[in-house]
């Protein structure tokens, strides 16, 4: 069994991050690894690296985005993620949700927050950049939505999210989901098998 940690560069706006984290949790259970989910802004990573969303990057390539959608459906079916749905408001600005994640981690409720917001984004299709929807969703999950929403305006919370994003870029990340096992970097949900192999090295 491994005592190693997998760092996951994460933003709620990525459906692949939702899917990958769920598979990564299974890998962690098998290997004894710990998953450290690091909140970052995907838009900030894109801006810093000159990258862009696949739907834009591949827009001019015949069949490419259609194939990406096919691979997504195959991944969902393979892993039995029957509750997964593309958010009807996609793409959703996640600045509020990501600052909320930083705040929730500081409050000691990061795990519960992560589950609540992921479920709202990628299962029940909520518009999580709407402050009222955001607060209501957290309240329904047993969290203090108003307190977390207020904390998203804290200068320290804003600074931490920005610093996380800058650190991810400095570490080599150019998109999400990105994973690190020690110094080894893996990008994309398709590399989760390689992540597990790396963990197996102990």
PDB file of C-alpha atoms in Angstrom:
ATOM      1  CA  UNK A   1       0.000   0.000   0.000  1.00  0.00           C
ATOM      2  CA  UNK A   2       1.181   3.517  -0.824  1.00  0.00           C
ATOM      3  CA  UNK A   3       1.397   6.417   1.594  1.00  0.00           C
ATOM      4  CA  UNK A   4       1.958   8.828  -1.273  1.00  0.00           C
ATOM      5  CA  UNK A   5      -0.095  11.891  -2.115  1.00  0.00           C
ATOM      6  CA  UNK A   6      -1.642  12.822  -5.456  1.00  0.00           C
ATOM      7  CA  UNK A   7      -1.963  16.560  -5.981  1.00  0.00           C
ATOM      8  CA  UNK A   8      -4.894  17.349  -8.270  1.00  0.00           C
ATOM      9  CA  UNK A   9      -5.083  20.758  -9.945  1.00  0.00           C
ATOM     10  CA  UNK A  10      -8.794  21.436  -9.929  1.00  0.00           C
ATOM     11  CA  UNK A  11     -11.580  23.750 -11.128  1.00  0.00           C
ATOM     12  CA  UNK A  12     -15.317  23.003 -10.895  1.00  0.00           C
ATOM     13  CA  UNK A  13     -15.779  24.292 -14.438  1.00  0.00           C
ATOM     14  CA  UNK A  14     -14.210  21.190 -15.981  1.00  0.00           C
ATOM     15  CA  UNK A  15     -16.481  18.166 -16.447  1.00  0.00           C
ATOM     16  CA  UNK A  16     -13.326  16.102 -16.829  1.00  0.00           C
ATOM     17  CA  UNK A  17     -12.213  17.229 -13.363  1.00  0.00           C
ATOM     18  CA  UNK A  18     -15.487  15.948 -11.879  1.00  0.00           C
ATOM     19  CA  UNK A  19     -15.099  12.600 -13.630  1.00  0.00           C
ATOM     20  CA  UNK A  20     -11.397  12.251 -12.919  1.00  0.00           C
ATOM     21  CA  UNK A  21     -11.699  13.018  -9.234  1.00  0.00           C
ATOM     22  CA  UNK A  22     -14.241  10.255  -8.767  1.00  0.00           C
ATOM     23  CA  UNK A  23     -11.982   7.721 -10.448  1.00  0.00           C
ATOM     24  CA  UNK A  24      -9.001   9.082  -8.526  1.00  0.00           C
ATOM     25  CA  UNK A  25     -10.843   8.458  -5.262  1.00  0.00           C
ATOM     26  CA  UNK A  26     -11.224   4.805  -6.266  1.00  0.00           C
ATOM     27  CA  UNK A  27      -7.519   4.625  -7.102  1.00  0.00           C
ATOM     28  CA  UNK A  28      -6.680   6.161  -3.728  1.00  0.00           C
ATOM     29  CA  UNK A  29      -8.835   3.572  -1.978  1.00  0.00           C
ATOM     30  CA  UNK A  30      -7.006   0.767  -3.796  1.00  0.00           C
ATOM     31  CA  UNK A  31      -3.522   2.121  -3.232  1.00  0.00           C
ATOM     32  CA  UNK A  32      -3.792   3.840   0.139  1.00  0.00           C
ATOM     33  CA  UNK A  33      -2.829   7.153  -1.421  1.00  0.00           C
ATOM     34  CA  UNK A  34      -4.085  10.544  -0.288  1.00  0.00           C
ATOM     35  CA  UNK A  35      -5.730  12.946  -2.739  1.00  0.00           C
ATOM     36  CA  UNK A  36      -4.949  16.634  -2.283  1.00  0.00           C
ATOM     37  CA  UNK A  37      -7.384  18.694  -4.372  1.00  0.00           C
ATOM     38  CA  UNK A  38      -5.882  22.114  -5.081  1.00  0.00           C
ATOM     39  CA  UNK A  39      -8.351  24.842  -6.101  1.00  0.00           C
ATOM     40  CA  UNK A  40      -7.127  26.834  -9.100  1.00  0.00           C
ATOM     41  CA  UNK A  41      -8.688  28.966 -11.822  1.00  0.00           C
ATOM     42  CA  UNK A  42      -8.699  27.197 -15.171  1.00  0.00           C
ATOM     43  CA  UNK A  43      -9.141  30.507 -16.954  1.00  0.00           C
ATOM     44  CA  UNK A  44      -6.061  31.838 -15.199  1.00  0.00           C
ATOM     45  CA  UNK A  45      -4.068  28.774 -16.227  1.00  0.00           C
ATOM     46  CA  UNK A  46      -5.217  29.175 -19.828  1.00  0.00           C
ATOM     47  CA  UNK A  47      -4.305  32.865 -19.855  1.00  0.00           C
ATOM     48  CA  UNK A  48      -0.861  32.251 -18.391  1.00  0.00           C
ATOM     49  CA  UNK A  49      -0.004  29.430 -20.793  1.00  0.00           C
ATOM     50  CA  UNK A  50      -1.720  30.568 -23.993  1.00  0.00           C
ATOM     51  CA  UNK A  51      -4.042  27.572 -23.830  1.00  0.00           C
ATOM     52  CA  UNK A  52      -7.791  27.560 -24.453  1.00  0.00           C
ATOM     53  CA  UNK A  53     -10.793  25.312 -23.973  1.00  0.00           C
ATOM     54  CA  UNK A  54     -10.892  22.269 -26.292  1.00  0.00           C
ATOM     55  CA  UNK A  55     -14.190  23.383 -27.835  1.00  0.00           C
ATOM     56  CA  UNK A  56     -12.381  26.516 -29.020  1.00  0.00           C
ATOM     57  CA  UNK A  57      -8.981  24.996 -29.696  1.00  0.00           C
ATOM     58  CA  UNK A  58     -10.444  22.236 -31.859  1.00  0.00           C
ATOM     59  CA  UNK A  59     -13.287  24.234 -33.411  1.00  0.00           C
ATOM     60  CA  UNK A  60     -11.640  24.271 -36.823  1.00  0.00           C
ATOM     61  CA  UNK A  61     -10.720  20.579 -36.862  1.00  0.00           C
ATOM     62  CA  UNK A  62     -13.358  18.456 -38.550  1.00  0.00           C
ATOM     63  CA  UNK A  63     -14.660  15.728 -36.253  1.00  0.00           C
ATOM     64  CA  UNK A  64     -12.353  16.485 -33.318  1.00  0.00           C
ATOM     65  CA  UNK A  65     -14.905  17.875 -30.863  1.00  0.00           C
ATOM     66  CA  UNK A  66     -17.382  15.181 -31.853  1.00  0.00           C
ATOM     67  CA  UNK A  67     -14.775  12.558 -31.003  1.00  0.00           C
ATOM     68  CA  UNK A  68     -14.040  14.259 -27.682  1.00  0.00           C
ATOM     69  CA  UNK A  69     -17.749  14.006 -26.869  1.00  0.00           C
ATOM     70  CA  UNK A  70     -17.700  10.309 -27.803  1.00  0.00           C
ATOM     71  CA  UNK A  71     -14.737   9.670 -25.505  1.00  0.00           C
ATOM     72  CA  UNK A  72     -16.559  11.468 -22.704  1.00  0.00           C
ATOM     73  CA  UNK A  73     -19.597   9.221 -23.130  1.00  0.00           C
ATOM     74  CA  UNK A  74     -17.392   6.118 -23.159  1.00  0.00           C
ATOM     75  CA  UNK A  75     -15.611   7.211 -19.957  1.00  0.00           C
ATOM     76  CA  UNK A  76     -18.912   7.887 -18.194  1.00  0.00           C
ATOM     77  CA  UNK A  77     -20.295   4.501 -19.245  1.00  0.00           C
ATOM     78  CA  UNK A  78     -17.123   2.604 -18.355  1.00  0.00           C
ATOM     79  CA  UNK A  79     -17.052   3.952 -14.817  1.00  0.00           C
ATOM     80  CA  UNK A  80     -20.797   3.878 -14.200  1.00  0.00           C
ATOM     81  CA  UNK A  81     -21.287   7.589 -13.605  1.00  0.00           C
ATOM     82  CA  UNK A  82     -24.996   7.458 -14.339  1.00  0.00           C
ATOM     83  CA  UNK A  83     -25.736  10.717 -12.519  1.00  0.00           C
ATOM     84  CA  UNK A  84     -23.388  12.782 -14.698  1.00  0.00           C
ATOM     85  CA  UNK A  85     -24.958  15.424 -16.923  1.00  0.00           C
ATOM     86  CA  UNK A  86     -23.396  18.257 -18.901  1.00  0.00           C
ATOM     87  CA  UNK A  87     -24.451  21.424 -17.116  1.00  0.00           C
ATOM     88  CA  UNK A  88     -27.101  23.264 -19.189  1.00  0.00           C
ATOM     89  CA  UNK A  89     -25.388  26.559 -18.334  1.00  0.00           C
ATOM     90  CA  UNK A  90     -21.944  25.354 -19.455  1.00  0.00           C
ATOM     91  CA  UNK A  91     -19.506  27.020 -19.574  1.00  0.00           C
ATOM     92  CA  UNK A  92     -20.064  28.422 -16.081  1.00  0.00           C
ATOM     93  CA  UNK A  93     -17.882  31.151 -14.589  1.00  0.00           C
ATOM     94  CA  UNK A  94     -16.433  29.443 -11.517  1.00  0.00           C
ATOM     95  CA  UNK A  95     -14.745  32.360  -9.746  1.00  0.00           C
ATOM     96  CA  UNK A  96     -17.361  32.359  -6.962  1.00  0.00           C
ATOM     97  CA  UNK A  97     -17.303  28.578  -6.582  1.00  0.00           C
ATOM     98  CA  UNK A  98     -13.511  28.381  -6.548  1.00  0.00           C
ATOM     99  CA  UNK A  99     -13.124  31.169  -4.011  1.00  0.00           C
ATOM    100  CA  UNK A 100     -15.801  29.379  -2.024  1.00  0.00           C
ATOM    101  CA  UNK A 101     -13.750  26.193  -2.141  1.00  0.00           C
ATOM    102  CA  UNK A 102     -10.720  27.990  -0.724  1.00  0.00           C
ATOM    103  CA  UNK A 103     -12.916  29.516   1.987  1.00  0.00           C
ATOM    104  CA  UNK A 104     -14.556  26.180   2.800  1.00  0.00           C
ATOM    105  CA  UNK A 105     -11.165  24.477   3.131  1.00  0.00           C
ATOM    106  CA  UNK A 106     -10.103  27.216   5.534  1.00  0.00           C
ATOM    107  CA  UNK A 107     -13.296  26.589   7.526  1.00  0.00           C
ATOM    108  CA  UNK A 108     -12.620  22.853   7.678  1.00  0.00           C
ATOM    109  CA  UNK A 109     -15.542  21.876   5.449  1.00  0.00           C
ATOM    110  CA  UNK A 110     -13.704  21.559   2.153  1.00  0.00           C
ATOM    111  CA  UNK A 111     -14.682  17.946   1.471  1.00  0.00           C
ATOM    112  CA  UNK A 112     -18.387  18.568   2.042  1.00  0.00           C
ATOM    113  CA  UNK A 113     -18.241  21.716  -0.070  1.00  0.00           C
ATOM    114  CA  UNK A 114     -16.471  19.891  -2.899  1.00  0.00           C
ATOM    115  CA  UNK A 115     -19.137  17.189  -3.023  1.00  0.00           C
ATOM    116  CA  UNK A 116     -21.994  19.687  -2.834  1.00  0.00           C
ATOM    117  CA  UNK A 117     -20.750  21.944  -5.611  1.00  0.00           C
ATOM    118  CA  UNK A 118     -19.664  19.099  -7.887  1.00  0.00           C
ATOM    119  CA  UNK A 119     -23.070  17.499  -7.554  1.00  0.00           C
ATOM    120  CA  UNK A 120     -24.783  20.797  -8.314  1.00  0.00           C
ATOM    121  CA  UNK A 121     -22.563  21.451 -11.333  1.00  0.00           C
ATOM    122  CA  UNK A 122     -22.409  18.017 -12.943  1.00  0.00           C
ATOM    123  CA  UNK A 123     -25.466  16.130 -11.742  1.00  0.00           C
ATOM    124  CA  UNK A 124     -28.324  18.533 -11.008  1.00  0.00           C
ATOM    125  CA  UNK A 125     -27.351  21.226 -13.509  1.00  0.00           C
ATOM    126  CA  UNK A 126     -27.423  24.277 -11.277  1.00  0.00           C
ATOM    127  CA  UNK A 127     -26.131  27.708 -12.295  1.00  0.00           C
ATOM    128  CA  UNK A 128     -23.463  27.981  -9.638  1.00  0.00           C
ATOM    129  CA  UNK A 129     -22.276  31.455 -10.612  1.00  0.00           C
ATOM    130  CA  UNK A 130     -25.658  32.783  -9.441  1.00  0.00           C
ATOM    131  CA  UNK A 131     -25.075  33.924  -5.826  1.00  0.00           C
ATOM    132  CA  UNK A 132     -28.587  32.957  -4.705  1.00  0.00           C
ATOM    133  CA  UNK A 133     -28.293  29.479  -6.219  1.00  0.00           C
ATOM    134  CA  UNK A 134     -24.825  29.156  -4.714  1.00  0.00           C
ATOM    135  CA  UNK A 135     -25.975  29.958  -1.177  1.00  0.00           C
ATOM    136  CA  UNK A 136     -29.116  27.801  -1.437  1.00  0.00           C
ATOM    137  CA  UNK A 137     -27.115  24.829  -2.714  1.00  0.00           C
ATOM    138  CA  UNK A 138     -24.676  25.027   0.184  1.00  0.00           C
ATOM    139  CA  UNK A 139     -27.475  25.426   2.722  1.00  0.00           C
ATOM    140  CA  UNK A 140     -29.192  22.326   1.349  1.00  0.00           C
ATOM    141  CA  UNK A 141     -25.943  20.418   1.878  1.00  0.00           C
ATOM    142  CA  UNK A 142     -25.865  21.429   5.528  1.00  0.00           C
ATOM    143  CA  UNK A 143     -23.231  24.126   5.079  1.00  0.00           C
ATOM    144  CA  UNK A 144     -23.438  27.806   5.981  1.00  0.00           C
ATOM    145  CA  UNK A 145     -23.959  29.227   2.515  1.00  0.00           C
ATOM    146  CA  UNK A 146     -24.077  32.847   3.605  1.00  0.00           C
ATOM    147  CA  UNK A 147     -20.854  32.573   5.608  1.00  0.00           C
ATOM    148  CA  UNK A 148     -18.988  30.903   2.760  1.00  0.00           C
ATOM    149  CA  UNK A 149     -20.325  33.418   0.233  1.00  0.00           C
ATOM    150  CA  UNK A 150     -19.188  36.270   2.469  1.00  0.00           C
ATOM    151  CA  UNK A 151     -15.752  34.698   2.854  1.00  0.00           C
ATOM    152  CA  UNK A 152     -15.276  34.665  -0.934  1.00  0.00           C
ATOM    153  CA  UNK A 153     -14.729  38.414  -0.647  1.00  0.00           C
ATOM    154  CA  UNK A 154     -11.879  38.068   1.850  1.00  0.00           C
ATOM    155  CA  UNK A 155      -8.608  39.379   0.455  1.00  0.00           C
ATOM    156  CA  UNK A 156      -6.737  36.361   1.860  1.00  0.00           C
ATOM    157  CA  UNK A 157      -9.077  33.925   0.099  1.00  0.00           C
ATOM    158  CA  UNK A 158      -8.715  35.750  -3.217  1.00  0.00           C
ATOM    159  CA  UNK A 159      -4.947  35.831  -2.808  1.00  0.00           C
ATOM    160  CA  UNK A 160      -4.728  32.125  -2.011  1.00  0.00           C
ATOM    161  CA  UNK A 161      -6.673  31.139  -5.119  1.00  0.00           C
ATOM    162  CA  UNK A 162      -4.489  33.372  -7.278  1.00  0.00           C
ATOM    163  CA  UNK A 163      -1.341  31.977  -5.671  1.00  0.00           C
ATOM    164  CA  UNK A 164      -2.516  28.392  -6.197  1.00  0.00           C
ATOM    165  CA  UNK A 165      -3.111  29.146  -9.864  1.00  0.00           C
ATOM    166  CA  UNK A 166       0.291  30.760 -10.314  1.00  0.00           C
ATOM    167  CA  UNK A 167       1.976  27.856  -8.528  1.00  0.00           C
ATOM    168  CA  UNK A 168       0.221  25.327 -10.770  1.00  0.00           C
ATOM    169  CA  UNK A 169       1.493  27.118 -13.871  1.00  0.00           C
ATOM    170  CA  UNK A 170       4.991  27.303 -12.402  1.00  0.00           C
ATOM    171  CA  UNK A 171       4.793  23.560 -11.783  1.00  0.00           C
ATOM    172  CA  UNK A 172       3.998  22.946 -15.449  1.00  0.00           C
ATOM    173  CA  UNK A 173       0.204  22.759 -15.533  1.00  0.00           C
ATOM    174  CA  UNK A 174      -1.472  24.033 -18.694  1.00  0.00           C
ATOM    175  CA  UNK A 175      -4.962  22.645 -18.155  1.00  0.00           C
ATOM    176  CA  UNK A 176      -7.258  20.725 -15.811  1.00  0.00           C
ATOM    177  CA  UNK A 177      -7.315  18.035 -14.556  1.00  0.00           C
ATOM    178  CA  UNK A 178      -3.596  17.791 -13.905  1.00  0.00           C
ATOM    179  CA  UNK A 179      -2.128  15.365 -11.375  1.00  0.00           C
ATOM    180  CA  UNK A 180       1.234  15.156  -9.621  1.00  0.00           C
ATOM    181  CA  UNK A 181       2.728  12.181  -7.839  1.00  0.00           C
ATOM    182  CA  UNK A 182       5.909  13.584  -6.399  1.00  0.00           C
ATOM    183  CA  UNK A 183       7.547  15.401  -9.312  1.00  0.00           C
ATOM    184  CA  UNK A 184       5.784  13.317 -11.962  1.00  0.00           C
ATOM    185  CA  UNK A 185       3.042  15.205 -13.839  1.00  0.00           C
ATOM    186  CA  UNK A 186       0.064  13.621 -15.602  1.00  0.00           C
ATOM    187  CA  UNK A 187      -2.576  15.518 -17.590  1.00  0.00           C
ATOM    188  CA  UNK A 188      -6.133  14.465 -18.329  1.00  0.00           C
ATOM    189  CA  UNK A 189      -8.502  11.796 -17.099  1.00  0.00           C
ATOM    190  CA  UNK A 190      -7.065   9.413 -19.693  1.00  0.00           C
ATOM    191  CA  UNK A 191      -3.789   9.343 -17.702  1.00  0.00           C
ATOM    192  CA  UNK A 192      -5.316   8.015 -14.485  1.00  0.00           C
ATOM    193  CA  UNK A 193      -3.979   4.551 -15.232  1.00  0.00           C
ATOM    194  CA  UNK A 194      -0.486   6.029 -15.319  1.00  0.00           C
ATOM    195  CA  UNK A 195      -1.172   7.805 -12.018  1.00  0.00           C
ATOM    196  CA  UNK A 196      -2.062   4.467 -10.435  1.00  0.00           C
ATOM    197  CA  UNK A 197       1.053   2.855 -11.885  1.00  0.00           C
ATOM    198  CA  UNK A 198       3.184   5.627 -10.409  1.00  0.00           C
ATOM    199  CA  UNK A 199       1.562   5.162  -7.009  1.00  0.00           C
ATOM    200  CA  UNK A 200       2.212   1.426  -7.175  1.00  0.00           C
ATOM    201  CA  UNK A 201       5.940   2.131  -7.266  1.00  0.00           C
ATOM    202  CA  UNK A 202       5.624   3.139  -3.614  1.00  0.00           C
TER     203      UNK A 202
END
